[in-house]
Amino acid sequence: MNAQEKPTVDPLRDALYRDAHAQFLAHQRQPGIALMLSLVATGAGQFYNGERLRGLLLAALYLVGAVATVQYGWPLFLWIPFWIWGMEDARRGARRGNRALLDRLAADVATHQPHA
């Protein structure tokens, strides 16, 4: 391409890019918020990410460990790992969800398909 040629502009593709950007901003999840929610309540970050079953299972494991610690005097290390793992899992889940959303939006733009 020489200096006088201008690249072709595709108004449909430009509109799709703008729409995809708006969709991403509206549906993305913040990894820091997911982590902080799980810090406060195990499984809450997974709920924020839309992973409800995962959040329920993690919260149940945490509660079983906490009850066993209080009732039977088991060491704390049996339930604290579920809490810590839940925070990291929530952070990673937000990042996974954002990557999946970006992949879907990019595929839609590449095939010129408007978002629903």
PDB file of C-alpha atoms in Angstrom, residues 35-116:
ATOM      1  CA  LEU A  35     -11.638 -12.386  45.104  1.00  0.00           C
ATOM      2  CA  MET A  36     -12.887  -9.875  47.693  1.00  0.00           C
ATOM      3  CA  LEU A  37     -16.386 -11.371  47.674  1.00  0.00           C
ATOM      4  CA  SER A  38     -14.883 -14.804  48.352  1.00  0.00           C
ATOM      5  CA  LEU A  39     -12.770 -13.306  51.119  1.00  0.00           C
ATOM      6  CA  VAL A  40     -15.957 -12.156  52.833  1.00  0.00           C
ATOM      7  CA  ALA A  41     -18.016 -15.295  52.124  1.00  0.00           C
ATOM      8  CA  THR A  42     -16.717 -18.486  50.564  1.00  0.00           C
ATOM      9  CA  GLY A  43     -18.524 -19.100  47.272  1.00  0.00           C
ATOM     10  CA  ALA A  44     -19.719 -15.505  46.838  1.00  0.00           C
ATOM     11  CA  GLY A  45     -17.083 -14.801  44.183  1.00  0.00           C
ATOM     12  CA  GLN A  46     -18.221 -17.827  42.208  1.00  0.00           C
ATOM     13  CA  PHE A  47     -21.809 -16.561  42.386  1.00  0.00           C
ATOM     14  CA  TYR A  48     -20.611 -13.171  41.096  1.00  0.00           C
ATOM     15  CA  ASN A  49     -18.944 -14.981  38.181  1.00  0.00           C
ATOM     16  CA  GLY A  50     -22.150 -16.882  37.390  1.00  0.00           C
ATOM     17  CA  GLU A  51     -20.753 -20.223  38.612  1.00  0.00           C
ATOM     18  CA  ARG A  52     -23.541 -20.922  41.081  1.00  0.00           C
ATOM     19  CA  LEU A  53     -23.112 -24.691  41.490  1.00  0.00           C
ATOM     20  CA  ARG A  54     -19.371 -24.266  42.025  1.00  0.00           C
ATOM     21  CA  GLY A  55     -20.060 -21.573  44.634  1.00  0.00           C
ATOM     22  CA  LEU A  56     -22.569 -23.757  46.472  1.00  0.00           C
ATOM     23  CA  LEU A  57     -20.222 -26.739  46.544  1.00  0.00           C
ATOM     24  CA  LEU A  58     -17.324 -24.643  47.778  1.00  0.00           C
ATOM     25  CA  ALA A  59     -19.449 -23.000  50.467  1.00  0.00           C
ATOM     26  CA  ALA A  60     -20.722 -26.425  51.567  1.00  0.00           C
ATOM     27  CA  LEU A  61     -17.187 -27.808  51.848  1.00  0.00           C
ATOM     28  CA  TYR A  62     -16.144 -24.763  53.831  1.00  0.00           C
ATOM     29  CA  LEU A  63     -19.115 -25.039  56.185  1.00  0.00           C
ATOM     30  CA  VAL A  64     -18.601 -28.764  56.766  1.00  0.00           C
ATOM     31  CA  GLY A  65     -14.969 -28.126  57.630  1.00  0.00           C
ATOM     32  CA  ALA A  66     -15.823 -25.201  59.912  1.00  0.00           C
ATOM     33  CA  VAL A  67     -18.533 -27.159  61.746  1.00  0.00           C
ATOM     34  CA  ALA A  68     -16.229 -30.155  62.154  1.00  0.00           C
ATOM     35  CA  THR A  69     -13.521 -27.876  63.560  1.00  0.00           C
ATOM     36  CA  VAL A  70     -15.882 -26.318  66.104  1.00  0.00           C
ATOM     37  CA  GLN A  71     -17.725 -29.509  67.028  1.00  0.00           C
ATOM     38  CA  TYR A  72     -14.861 -31.996  67.058  1.00  0.00           C
ATOM     39  CA  GLY A  73     -11.893 -29.718  67.644  1.00  0.00           C
ATOM     40  CA  TRP A  74     -10.227 -30.607  64.357  1.00  0.00           C
ATOM     41  CA  PRO A  75      -7.332 -28.395  63.364  1.00  0.00           C
ATOM     42  CA  LEU A  76      -8.040 -25.228  61.424  1.00  0.00           C
ATOM     43  CA  PHE A  77      -5.994 -26.381  58.451  1.00  0.00           C
ATOM     44  CA  LEU A  78      -8.902 -28.625  57.432  1.00  0.00           C
ATOM     45  CA  TRP A  79     -11.231 -25.750  56.452  1.00  0.00           C
ATOM     46  CA  ILE A  80      -8.969 -22.733  55.891  1.00  0.00           C
ATOM     47  CA  PRO A  81      -7.652 -24.166  52.575  1.00  0.00           C
ATOM     48  CA  PHE A  82     -11.199 -24.175  51.153  1.00  0.00           C
ATOM     49  CA  TRP A  83     -11.471 -20.471  51.993  1.00  0.00           C
ATOM     50  CA  ILE A  84      -8.114 -19.612  50.399  1.00  0.00           C
ATOM     51  CA  TRP A  85      -8.739 -21.846  47.379  1.00  0.00           C
ATOM     52  CA  GLY A  86     -12.177 -20.267  46.955  1.00  0.00           C
ATOM     53  CA  MET A  87     -10.661 -16.790  46.724  1.00  0.00           C
ATOM     54  CA  GLU A  88      -8.114 -17.831  44.086  1.00  0.00           C
ATOM     55  CA  ASP A  89     -10.713 -19.860  42.194  1.00  0.00           C
ATOM     56  CA  ALA A  90     -13.053 -16.853  42.078  1.00  0.00           C
ATOM     57  CA  ARG A  91     -10.273 -14.638  40.700  1.00  0.00           C
ATOM     58  CA  ARG A  92      -9.350 -17.204  38.066  1.00  0.00           C
ATOM     59  CA  GLY A  93     -13.004 -17.824  37.245  1.00  0.00           C
ATOM     60  CA  ALA A  94     -13.518 -14.137  36.474  1.00  0.00           C
ATOM     61  CA  ARG A  95     -10.497 -14.170  34.172  1.00  0.00           C
ATOM     62  CA  ARG A  96     -11.704 -17.393  32.459  1.00  0.00           C
ATOM     63  CA  GLY A  97     -15.142 -15.900  31.949  1.00  0.00           C
ATOM     64  CA  ASN A  98     -13.699 -12.701  30.500  1.00  0.00           C
ATOM     65  CA  ARG A  99     -11.521 -14.673  28.059  1.00  0.00           C
ATOM     66  CA  ALA A 100     -14.503 -16.784  26.971  1.00  0.00           C
ATOM     67  CA  LEU A 101     -16.596 -13.643  26.480  1.00  0.00           C
ATOM     68  CA  LEU A 102     -13.849 -12.003  24.414  1.00  0.00           C
ATOM     69  CA  ASP A 103     -13.445 -15.151  22.290  1.00  0.00           C
ATOM     70  CA  ARG A 104     -17.192 -15.278  21.604  1.00  0.00           C
ATOM     71  CA  LEU A 105     -17.375 -11.586  20.745  1.00  0.00           C
ATOM     72  CA  ALA A 106     -14.303 -11.800  18.493  1.00  0.00           C
ATOM     73  CA  ALA A 107     -15.799 -14.772  16.657  1.00  0.00           C
ATOM     74  CA  ASP A 108     -19.039 -12.856  16.159  1.00  0.00           C
ATOM     75  CA  VAL A 109     -17.179  -9.846  14.748  1.00  0.00           C
ATOM     76  CA  ALA A 110     -15.062 -12.070  12.499  1.00  0.00           C
ATOM     77  CA  THR A 111     -18.187 -13.628  11.003  1.00  0.00           C
ATOM     78  CA  HIS A 112     -20.077 -10.303  10.817  1.00  0.00           C
ATOM     79  CA  GLN A 113     -22.835 -11.467  13.136  1.00  0.00           C
ATOM     80  CA  PRO A 114     -24.590  -8.884  15.314  1.00  0.00           C
ATOM     81  CA  HIS A 115     -24.914  -9.692  19.020  1.00  0.00           C
ATOM     82  CA  ALA A 116     -28.243 -10.596  20.515  1.00  0.00           C
TER      83      ALA A 116
END
